[in-house]
Coordinates of C-alpha atoms and ligand atoms in Angstrom, one line a residue:
X23 CA 97.7 129.8 30.6
X24 CA 94.9 132.3 30.0
X25 CA 94.5 135.0 27.3
X26 CA 91.6 137.4 26.8
X27 CA 90.9 137.3 23.0
X28 CA 89.7 141.0 23.2
X29 CA 93.4 142.0 24.0
X30 CA 94.9 140.2 20.9
X31 CA 95.7 142.2 17.8
X32 CA 93.0 141.8 15.2
X33 CA 93.5 138.9 12.9
X34 CA 95.7 136.9 15.2
X35 CA 96.3 133.3 14.1
X36 CA 96.2 130.9 17.0
X37 CA 97.7 127.4 16.3
X38 CA 97.8 124.2 18.3
X39 CA 97.3 120.4 18.3
X40 CA 93.8 120.2 19.6
X41 CA 91.2 122.9 19.6
X42 CA 88.2 122.5 22.0
X43 CA 85.4 125.1 21.6
X44 CA 83.4 125.7 24.7
X45 CA 84.5 125.5 28.4
X46 CA 81.6 123.9 30.0
X47 CA 81.1 120.4 31.5
X48 CA 82.2 118.7 28.3
X49 CA 85.0 121.1 27.2
X50 CA 86.7 121.4 30.6
X51 CA 86.5 117.7 31.2
X52 CA 88.3 117.1 27.9
X53 CA 90.9 119.8 28.5
X54 CA 91.7 118.5 32.0
X55 CA 92.3 115.1 30.4
X56 CA 95.0 116.7 28.2
X57 CA 96.7 118.6 31.0
X58 CA 100.4 118.1 31.0
X59 CA 100.2 115.9 27.9
X60 CA 102.8 117.9 26.1
X61 CA 100.3 118.7 23.4
X62 CA 99.2 122.3 22.8
X63 CA 95.5 122.4 23.6
X64 CA 93.5 125.5 22.6
X65 CA 90.4 126.0 24.7
X66 CA 88.1 128.6 23.2
X67 CA 85.5 130.1 25.5
X68 CA 82.9 132.6 24.2
X69 CA 82.4 134.2 27.6
X70 CA 84.7 135.3 30.4
X71 CA 85.0 134.2 34.0
X72 CA 82.0 136.3 35.1
X73 CA 78.5 136.6 33.8
X74 CA 78.2 139.1 31.0
X75 CA 74.7 139.9 29.6
X76 CA 76.1 140.9 26.2
X77 CA 77.6 137.5 25.8
X78 CA 74.6 135.7 27.3
X79 CA 72.4 137.4 24.7
X80 CA 74.2 135.4 22.0
X81 CA 72.1 132.5 23.3
X82 CA 68.7 134.1 22.5
X83 CA 66.3 132.3 20.2
X84 CA 62.7 131.5 19.8
X85 CA 60.9 128.2 20.3
X86 CA 57.6 126.7 18.9
X87 CA 55.8 123.5 19.7
X88 CA 55.7 122.2 23.3
X89 CA 56.2 125.1 25.7
X90 CA 59.9 125.5 26.6
X91 CA 62.2 127.6 28.8
X92 CA 63.6 130.8 27.2
X93 CA 66.7 129.7 25.1
X94 CA 68.5 132.7 26.4
X95 CA 68.4 131.5 30.0
X96 CA 68.5 127.7 29.9
X97 CA 72.3 127.7 29.4
X98 CA 75.1 129.8 30.9
X99 CA 77.5 131.5 28.5
X100 CA 80.7 131.8 30.5
X101 CA 83.7 129.8 31.6
X102 CA 82.3 126.7 33.4
X103 CA 79.2 126.8 31.2
X104 CA 75.9 125.6 32.7
X105 CA 77.6 123.8 35.6
X106 CA 77.2 127.2 37.2
X107 CA 73.5 126.4 37.5
X108 CA 73.1 122.7 37.4
X109 CA 71.6 120.7 40.3
X110 CA 74.2 117.8 40.4
X111 CA 71.8 114.9 40.0
X112 CA 73.8 112.0 38.5
X113 CA 73.0 108.5 37.4
X114 CA 74.4 106.4 34.5
X115 CA 72.3 105.2 31.6
X116 CA 70.9 101.7 31.8
X117 CA 71.9 98.9 29.4
X118 CA 68.6 99.1 27.6
X119 CA 69.2 102.7 26.7
X120 CA 71.9 101.7 24.2
X121 CA 69.9 98.9 22.5
X122 CA 67.8 98.8 19.4
X123 CA 64.2 98.5 20.7
X124 CA 61.6 97.5 18.1
X125 CA 59.0 99.7 19.8
X126 CA 61.1 102.8 19.9
X127 CA 61.7 104.3 16.4
X128 CA 65.4 105.3 15.7
X129 CA 66.6 103.7 19.0
X130 CA 70.0 102.0 19.4
X131 CA 73.5 103.4 19.8
X132 CA 76.6 102.0 18.0
X133 CA 78.2 101.6 21.5
X134 CA 77.1 99.9 24.7
X135 CA 77.1 100.8 28.3
X136 CA 80.2 98.7 28.8
X137 CA 82.1 101.0 26.4
X138 CA 81.3 103.9 28.7
X139 CA 82.0 102.3 32.1
X140 CA 85.7 103.2 32.3
X141 CA 84.9 106.8 31.5
X142 CA 81.9 106.9 33.9
X143 CA 84.5 106.0 36.6
X144 CA 86.7 108.9 35.7
X145 CA 83.7 111.3 35.4
X146 CA 82.6 110.4 39.0
X147 CA 85.8 112.0 40.2
X148 CA 85.3 115.2 38.2
X149 CA 81.9 115.6 39.8
X150 CA 83.2 114.8 43.3
X151 CA 80.9 111.8 43.6
X152 CA 81.3 108.5 45.5
X153 CA 82.5 105.3 43.8
X154 CA 81.0 104.4 40.4
X155 CA 78.5 102.0 41.9
X156 CA 74.8 102.4 41.3
X157 CA 73.7 99.0 42.6
X158 CA 71.1 99.3 45.3
X159 CA 72.7 96.5 47.4
X160 CA 76.0 98.5 47.6
X161 CA 74.2 101.5 49.0
X162 CA 72.1 99.5 51.4
X163 CA 75.2 98.0 52.9
X164 CA 76.5 101.5 53.5
X165 CA 73.2 102.8 54.8
X166 CA 71.1 99.9 56.2
X167 CA 68.2 102.2 56.9
X168 CA 67.5 102.4 53.2
X169 CA 64.7 99.9 52.5
X170 CA 62.7 99.5 49.3
X171 CA 58.9 99.0 49.2
X172 CA 58.1 95.3 49.1
X173 CA 57.4 95.3 45.4
X174 CA 57.9 92.5 42.9
X175 CA 61.6 92.7 41.9
X176 CA 60.9 91.1 38.5
X177 CA 58.9 94.2 37.7
X178 CA 60.2 97.2 39.6
X179 CA 63.7 98.1 40.6
X180 CA 65.4 100.8 42.6
X181 CA 67.3 103.1 40.2
X182 CA 70.0 104.8 42.3
X183 CA 71.2 108.4 42.0
X184 CA 74.2 110.2 43.4
X185 CA 74.4 113.9 44.0
X186 CA 77.4 116.1 43.1
X187 CA 77.9 119.0 45.6
X188 CA 77.1 120.3 42.7
X189 CA 80.6 120.8 41.2
X190 CA 80.8 124.2 39.6
X191 CA 83.4 123.6 36.9
X192 CA 84.1 127.3 36.4
X193 CA 85.3 127.6 40.0
X194 CA 86.7 124.2 40.8
X195 CA 88.9 123.8 37.7
X196 CA 89.8 127.4 36.9
X197 CA 93.2 127.3 38.6
X198 CA 94.2 124.0 37.0
X199 CA 93.3 125.2 33.6
X200 CA 94.9 128.7 33.9
X201 CA 98.1 127.3 35.4
X202 CA 98.4 124.4 32.9
X203 CA 101.6 124.4 30.9
X204 CA 99.9 123.2 27.7
X205 CA 96.2 124.3 27.9
X206 CA 95.8 127.7 26.3
X207 CA 92.5 129.1 27.4
X208 CA 91.1 132.0 25.4
X209 CA 88.1 133.8 26.9
X210 CA 85.9 136.1 24.8
X211 CA 86.7 133.9 21.8
X212 CA 83.3 133.1 20.2
X213 CA 83.2 130.6 17.4
X214 CA 81.2 132.2 14.6
X215 CA 82.3 130.1 11.5
X216 CA 83.8 126.8 10.7
X217 CA 85.9 126.8 7.5
X218 CA 86.3 123.5 5.7
X219 CA 88.4 122.7 2.6
X220 CA 86.6 122.8 -0.8
X221 CA 85.5 119.1 -0.7
X222 CA 84.3 119.6 2.9
X223 CA 86.4 116.7 4.1
X224 CA 88.7 118.5 6.5
X225 CA 88.3 121.6 8.7
X226 CA 91.0 124.2 7.8
X227 CA 90.3 126.8 10.5
X228 CA 87.8 128.4 12.9
X229 CA 86.8 132.0 13.0
X230 CA 86.3 133.5 16.4
X231 CA 84.9 137.0 17.2
X232 CA 84.1 139.3 20.1
X233 CA 82.0 142.3 20.6
X234 CA 85.1 144.6 20.5
X235 CA 85.2 143.9 16.7
X236 CA 88.3 141.6 16.8
X237 CA 88.3 138.5 14.6
X238 CA 90.9 135.7 15.0
X239 CA 91.7 132.5 13.2
X240 CA 92.3 129.2 15.0
X241 CA 94.1 126.3 13.3
X242 CA 94.6 122.8 14.8
X243 CA 95.0 119.2 13.9
X244 CA 91.7 118.2 15.4
X245 CA 88.7 120.3 16.4
X246 CA 86.1 119.5 19.1
X247 CA 82.8 121.4 19.4
X248 CA 81.7 121.4 23.0
X249 CA 79.3 124.4 23.1
X250 CA 76.2 122.4 24.1
X251 CA 73.6 120.6 21.9
X252 CA 71.8 123.7 20.7
X253 CA 74.9 125.8 20.0
X254 CA 76.9 122.9 18.3
X255 CA 74.0 122.3 15.9
X256 CA 73.7 126.1 15.3
X257 CA 77.4 126.5 14.5
X258 CA 77.4 123.6 12.1
X259 CA 74.3 124.9 10.3
X260 CA 75.6 128.5 10.2
X261 CA 78.9 127.5 8.6
X262 CA 77.8 127.6 5.0
X263 CA 80.9 129.0 3.3
X264 CA 81.7 125.7 1.5
X265 CA 78.4 123.9 1.6
X266 CA 74.9 125.5 1.5
X267 CA 73.4 123.0 4.0
X268 CA 76.1 123.6 6.7
X269 CA 79.0 121.5 7.9
X270 CA 78.2 117.8 8.5
X271 CA 74.6 118.3 7.2
X272 CA 74.7 116.7 3.8
X273 CA 72.0 114.3 5.0
X274 CA 69.9 117.0 6.6
X275 CA 70.3 115.6 10.1
X276 CA 72.0 118.4 12.0
X277 CA 69.6 119.9 14.5
X278 CA 67.1 117.1 14.2
X279 CA 66.1 114.7 17.0
X280 CA 66.3 117.4 19.7
X281 CA 65.3 115.6 22.9
X282 CA 64.6 116.7 26.4
X283 CA 63.5 114.7 29.4
X284 CA 59.8 114.5 30.1
X285 CA 59.7 115.9 33.6
X286 CA 56.2 116.3 35.0
X287 CA 54.1 115.8 38.2
X288 CA 52.2 112.7 37.2
X289 CA 50.5 111.1 40.1
X290 CA 50.1 110.8 43.9
X291 CA 51.0 107.8 46.0
X292 CA 49.0 107.2 49.1
X293 CA 50.6 104.6 51.3
X294 CA 48.3 102.1 53.2
X295 CA 50.5 102.0 56.2
X296 CA 53.7 103.7 57.4
X297 CA 56.8 102.6 55.4
X298 CA 60.2 104.1 55.6
X299 CA 60.7 106.2 52.5
X300 CA 64.3 107.3 53.3
X301 CA 65.5 105.4 50.2
X302 CA 63.3 107.5 47.9
X303 CA 63.2 111.0 49.3
X304 CA 65.9 113.6 48.7
X305 CA 67.7 115.0 51.7
X306 CA 69.2 118.4 50.7
X307 CA 71.4 118.6 53.8
X308 CA 73.3 115.3 53.3
X309 CA 72.7 114.9 49.5
X310 CA 72.7 111.2 50.2
X311 CA 72.1 108.8 47.3
X312 CA 68.4 108.0 46.7
X313 CA 66.4 105.8 44.5
X314 CA 63.6 106.3 42.0
X315 CA 61.0 103.6 41.0
X316 CA 61.8 102.1 37.6
X317 CA 60.5 99.3 35.5
X318 CA 62.6 96.4 34.4
X319 CA 63.7 96.0 30.8
X320 CA 61.4 93.1 30.0
X321 CA 58.4 95.0 31.4
X322 CA 59.2 98.0 29.2
X323 CA 59.4 95.7 26.3
X324 CA 56.1 93.9 27.1
X325 CA 54.4 97.3 27.6
X326 CA 56.1 98.9 24.6
X327 CA 57.1 101.9 26.5
X328 CA 60.1 104.3 26.9
X329 CA 62.5 104.1 29.8
X330 CA 61.7 106.3 32.8
X331 CA 61.4 106.5 36.5
X332 CA 59.3 108.1 39.2
X333 CA 60.6 110.1 42.2
X334 CA 58.8 110.7 45.5
X335 CA 58.4 114.0 47.2
X336 CA 56.1 114.4 50.3
X337 CA 52.9 115.8 49.0
X338 CA 52.9 118.6 51.6
X339 CA 56.1 119.8 50.1
X340 CA 55.3 119.2 46.5
X341 CA 52.1 121.1 46.8
X342 CA 54.1 124.3 47.5
X343 CA 56.3 123.8 44.4
X344 CA 55.5 125.7 41.3
X345 CA 56.2 123.8 38.0
X346 CA 59.7 124.4 36.7
X347 CA 58.5 125.7 33.4
X348 CA 56.7 128.5 35.2
X349 CA 59.5 129.3 37.6
X350 CA 62.2 129.4 34.9
X351 CA 60.5 132.0 32.7
X352 CA 62.9 135.0 33.0
X353 CA 65.3 135.5 30.2
X354 CA 68.0 136.4 32.6
X355 CA 69.3 133.0 33.8
X356 CA 70.4 134.4 37.2
X357 CA 66.8 135.6 37.9
X358 CA 65.3 132.3 36.9
X359 CA 67.8 130.4 39.0
X360 CA 67.1 132.6 42.1
X361 CA 63.3 131.9 41.7
X362 CA 63.9 128.2 41.4
X363 CA 66.1 128.1 44.5
X364 CA 63.7 130.3 46.5
X365 CA 60.8 128.1 45.6
X366 CA 62.5 124.9 46.7
X367 CA 63.6 126.5 50.0
X368 CA 60.2 127.9 50.7
X369 CA 58.4 124.7 50.0
X370 CA 60.7 122.8 52.5
X371 CA 60.8 125.5 55.2
X372 CA 57.0 126.0 55.3
X373 CA 56.1 122.4 55.9
X374 CA 57.5 120.0 58.5
X375 CA 56.4 116.6 57.1
X376 CA 56.6 115.0 60.6
X377 CA 53.9 117.4 61.9
X378 CA 51.5 116.9 59.0
X379 CA 49.1 114.0 59.3
X380 CA 49.8 113.0 55.7
X381 CA 53.4 113.9 55.7
X382 CA 54.7 110.4 55.7
X383 CA 51.8 108.8 53.9
X384 CA 51.1 110.9 50.7
X385 CA 53.7 111.6 48.0
X386 CA 53.9 113.2 44.7
X387 CA 55.2 111.0 41.9
X388 CA 57.3 113.0 39.5
X389 CA 58.2 111.5 36.1
X390 CA 61.7 111.6 34.6
X391 CA 61.4 109.9 31.2
X392 CA 63.3 109.8 27.9
X393 CA 61.7 111.5 25.0
X394 CA 61.3 109.2 21.9
X395 CA 63.7 110.2 19.1
X396 CA 61.7 112.4 16.7
X397 CA 63.3 114.0 13.6
X398 CA 60.7 116.8 13.6
X399 CA 61.8 117.9 17.0
X400 CA 64.6 120.2 15.9
X401 CA 66.9 123.2 15.9
X402 CA 66.9 125.4 12.8
X403 CA 68.4 128.8 12.0
X404 CA 66.2 131.8 12.3
X405 CA 66.4 134.8 9.9
X406 CA 67.5 137.0 12.8
X407 CA 71.3 137.3 13.5
X408 CA 73.1 137.9 16.8
X409 CA 75.5 140.8 17.5
X410 CA 78.4 138.8 16.0
X411 CA 76.4 138.1 12.8
X412 CA 75.5 134.4 13.4
X413 CA 71.9 133.4 12.7
X414 CA 70.0 132.8 16.0
X415 CA 68.7 129.3 16.7
X416 CA 65.0 128.4 16.6
X417 CA 63.7 125.3 18.6
X418 CA 60.7 123.3 17.6
X419 CA 60.2 120.9 20.5
X420 CA 57.8 118.2 19.4
X421 CA 56.6 115.2 21.4
X422 CA 54.9 112.1 20.1
X423 CA 52.1 109.6 21.1
X424 CA 54.7 107.2 22.5
X425 CA 55.8 109.8 25.0
X426 CA 52.4 110.3 26.5
X427 CA 51.5 106.6 26.3
X428 CA 54.7 105.7 28.1
X429 CA 54.1 108.0 31.1
X430 CA 50.5 106.8 31.5
X431 CA 51.4 103.1 31.1
X432 CA 54.3 103.4 33.6
X433 CA 51.9 104.6 36.3
X434 CA 49.3 101.9 35.4
X435 CA 52.0 99.3 36.1
X436 CA 53.3 101.0 39.2
X437 CA 49.7 101.4 40.5
X438 CA 48.9 97.7 39.9
X439 CA 52.1 96.6 41.7
X440 CA 51.6 99.0 44.6
X441 CA 48.1 97.5 45.0
X442 CA 49.2 93.9 44.7
X443 CA 51.9 94.4 47.4
X444 CA 49.5 96.2 49.6
X445 CA 51.9 99.2 49.7
X446 CA 49.3 101.8 48.6
X447 CA 47.3 103.4 45.8
X448 CA 48.3 105.6 43.0
X449 CA 46.0 108.5 41.8
X450 CA 46.9 109.8 38.3
X451 CA 47.0 113.5 37.5
X452 CA 44.1 114.6 35.4
X453 CA 46.2 115.0 32.2
X454 CA 46.6 111.2 32.1
X455 CA 43.0 110.2 32.5
X456 CA 41.8 110.3 28.9
X457 CA 43.5 107.4 27.0
X458 CA 42.8 109.1 23.7
X459 CA 44.4 112.4 24.6
X460 CA 48.0 112.5 23.4
X461 CA 48.7 116.1 24.3
X462 CA 51.1 117.0 27.0
X463 CA 50.2 119.6 29.7
X464 CA 51.9 123.0 29.7
X465 CA 53.2 122.2 33.2
X466 CA 55.6 119.6 31.6
X467 CA 59.1 121.0 31.5
X468 CA 62.3 119.5 30.5
X469 CA 65.2 119.2 32.9
X470 CA 67.2 121.8 30.9
X471 CA 68.7 118.8 29.1
X472 CA 69.4 119.3 25.5
X473 CA 70.2 116.1 23.5
X474 CA 70.3 114.5 20.1
X475 CA 70.9 117.4 17.7
X476 CA 74.1 115.8 16.3
X477 CA 73.1 112.2 17.1
X478 CA 75.4 109.2 16.9
X479 CA 75.0 106.4 14.4
X480 CA 77.3 104.1 12.6
X481 CA 75.3 104.9 9.5
X482 CA 75.8 108.4 8.1
X483 CA 72.3 108.3 6.8
X484 CA 71.0 108.1 10.3
X485 CA 73.4 110.2 12.4
X486 CA 75.7 113.2 12.3
X487 CA 78.6 111.6 14.3
X488 CA 80.0 108.1 14.3
X489 CA 80.7 105.9 17.4
X490 CA 83.8 108.0 18.2
X491 CA 81.9 111.3 18.0
X492 CA 83.6 112.2 14.7
X493 CA 81.4 114.1 12.2
X494 CA 80.7 111.7 9.4
X495 CA 82.6 112.5 6.2
X496 CA 85.0 115.0 7.9
X497 CA 88.4 113.8 9.1
X498 CA 89.1 116.2 12.0
X499 CA 85.8 117.5 13.4
X500 CA 84.4 116.0 16.6
X501 CA 81.4 116.8 18.8
X502 CA 81.4 116.5 22.6
X503 CA 78.3 116.6 24.6
X504 CA 74.7 115.3 24.8
X505 CA 74.0 116.3 21.3
X506 CA 75.7 113.0 20.4
X507 CA 73.1 110.9 22.3
X508 CA 71.2 108.6 20.0
X509 CA 68.5 108.2 22.6
X510 CA 68.0 110.3 25.7
X511 CA 68.0 107.7 28.5
X512 CA 66.0 108.3 31.6
X513 CA 68.6 110.0 33.8
X514 CA 69.9 113.5 33.7
X515 CA 72.6 113.7 31.0
X516 CA 75.7 115.4 32.4
X517 CA 77.5 112.4 33.9
X518 CA 77.0 110.5 30.6
X519 CA 78.0 113.4 28.4
X520 CA 81.2 113.9 30.4
X521 CA 81.9 110.1 30.2
X522 CA 81.3 110.3 26.4
X523 CA 83.6 113.3 26.1
X524 CA 86.3 111.5 28.1
X525 CA 86.0 108.6 25.7
X526 CA 86.4 110.9 22.8
X527 CA 89.4 112.4 24.5
X528 CA 90.9 108.9 24.9
X529 CA 90.2 108.2 21.2
X530 CA 91.9 111.4 20.1
X531 CA 95.0 110.6 22.2
X532 CA 95.4 107.2 20.8
X533 CA 94.3 107.6 17.2
Ligands
FAD613 C1 68.9 124.8 36.2 C2 69.6 123.6 35.7 C3 69.7 122.4 36.4 C4 70.4 121.3 35.9 N1 70.5 120.2 36.6 C5 71.1 119.2 36.2 C6 71.3 118.0 37.0 O1 70.9 118.0 38.1 N2 71.9 116.9 36.4 C7 72.4 116.9 35.1 O2 72.9 115.9 34.7 N3 72.3 118.0 34.4 C8 71.7 119.1 34.8 N4 71.5 120.3 34.0 C9 72.1 120.2 32.7 C10 73.6 120.5 32.7 O3 73.9 121.8 33.1 C11 74.1 120.3 31.2 O4 73.8 119.0 30.8 C12 75.6 120.5 31.1 O5 76.1 121.7 31.6 C13 76.0 120.5 29.6 O6 77.4 120.6 29.4 P1 78.0 121.1 28.1 O7 79.5 121.2 28.4 O8 77.5 120.3 27.0 O9 77.4 122.6 27.9 P2 77.6 123.9 28.9 O10 77.9 123.5 30.2 O11 76.4 124.8 28.6 O12 78.9 124.5 28.3 C14 79.0 125.0 27.0 C15 80.1 126.0 26.9 O13 80.3 126.5 25.6 C16 80.5 127.9 25.6 N5 80.1 128.3 24.2 C17 78.8 128.3 23.7 N6 78.8 128.7 22.4 C18 80.1 129.1 22.2 C19 80.7 129.6 21.0 N7 80.1 129.9 19.9 N8 82.1 129.9 21.1 C20 82.8 129.6 22.2 N9 82.2 129.1 23.3 C21 80.9 128.8 23.3 C22 79.6 128.4 26.7 O14 80.0 129.7 27.2 C23 79.9 127.3 27.8 O15 81.0 127.6 28.6 C24 70.9 121.4 34.5 C25 70.8 122.6 33.8 C26 70.2 123.7 34.3 C27 70.0 124.9 33.5

């Protein structure tokens, strides 16, 4: 059922078994998992079913450090969340992403890939993907035309990706949620404060507000924050009624370890002779699975580098593409999105790779790499408040030497292997030439992936949530989303954050 919180009498008390705050990828996935469960699920969504610039403005905030997208436009504040803009690229994390790596400070999750596999399988369905199978052999059997470069398999592997249509959660799942007998969706219900008991061991109620001046109280057995990594941290930090540092922040960890993916044009690949590159290049019309070039675990360890991969785009197309960080500069997310789509279309329409003499020989290599966990890369509260009285977030995005070193080293290894196998040569972009230069170019953008602000650790001195995404020290407060990632992994985060949210859902049902 659906209720508009603006129509409720002021000071309404809403009660239920489970309260999920935020109806984006994480929140809707969890709510659907409780559909027809007989439990009363309250799903609070700050926005409505359509874009509303007054609501979107609640996301505004400043950033310092590495150049970043405007905070106002890199998330969507309405039912369905940012799945209204996402691109649908999906791949699971690799086993190494969960391990403690001596060369990556603060690495290691308290769970493994195997713990997530059953939930990845469920998440695949929500994203309208094929089977949960990311083995290259599986896809080659289905599409025999997919052939990898003849590179040393002990060093380089084909990391497979699948592509969601992309599923827009706000459209695809609206009817199920609204017609559900037990999910009570409240739109225009913005969380503004989390109230704990005096000892800050339990959450007693949430305060929600809207621009019409109505304030309501929400009470449930368990509470899940699913507002996205920046907003979840912001809400915890801003809830200071019972503890000055903010809820869950007694170890000063909330907001720290903000991570993005390091996405940047990094090199060119010039093939020596003609190879089929179907496996590696993205086909927008079919959205078929494709592979990226990735380094094996042992090679990452030997080289002391982060996990990452390189994707191929014909150079004639890539040259027409403006860096994402420049395209996505408008504070109105719809305008930034339109520019992004127009640029992709134009670059592909203008150039027919078959007609260009280098069309099938020269490729741009684009990096997608995890960012090393860094406590100084963080979200804090600014002095300025939004229209509902909540301090705005401020991002300081900070990268480290290991980030730059890892990108450069990955291409050194790829180049060496391409040469050895007589596949071709790699020419590095200029920003990677000077080995003593640890700065990142302005053209580096993230993938609009916000991770790590409420990181997971079994040790409450090192993380905000435990292995079940429960906030340390608080009995009934949980976090859903990529804020819980201990490390960022190389792939885009949404498949993994939904798998993790479904695992949390399962835990709440059985605990
Ligand atoms: C242009 C673009 C392309 C992308 N492409 C990809 C891709 O190809 N692959 C991939 O994996 N990821 C991609 N992403 C990232 C992906 O969109 C996010 O990882 C995903 O949407 C995060 O899910 P979430 O549920 O945590 O947050 P969101 O989807 O942002 O949902 C958060 C929800 O919480 C609500 N909310 C926020 N604050 C409050 C509050 N105080 N009270 C109540 N409700 C609140 C919001 O309105 C929203 O509905 C892309 C993102 C962008 C912008």
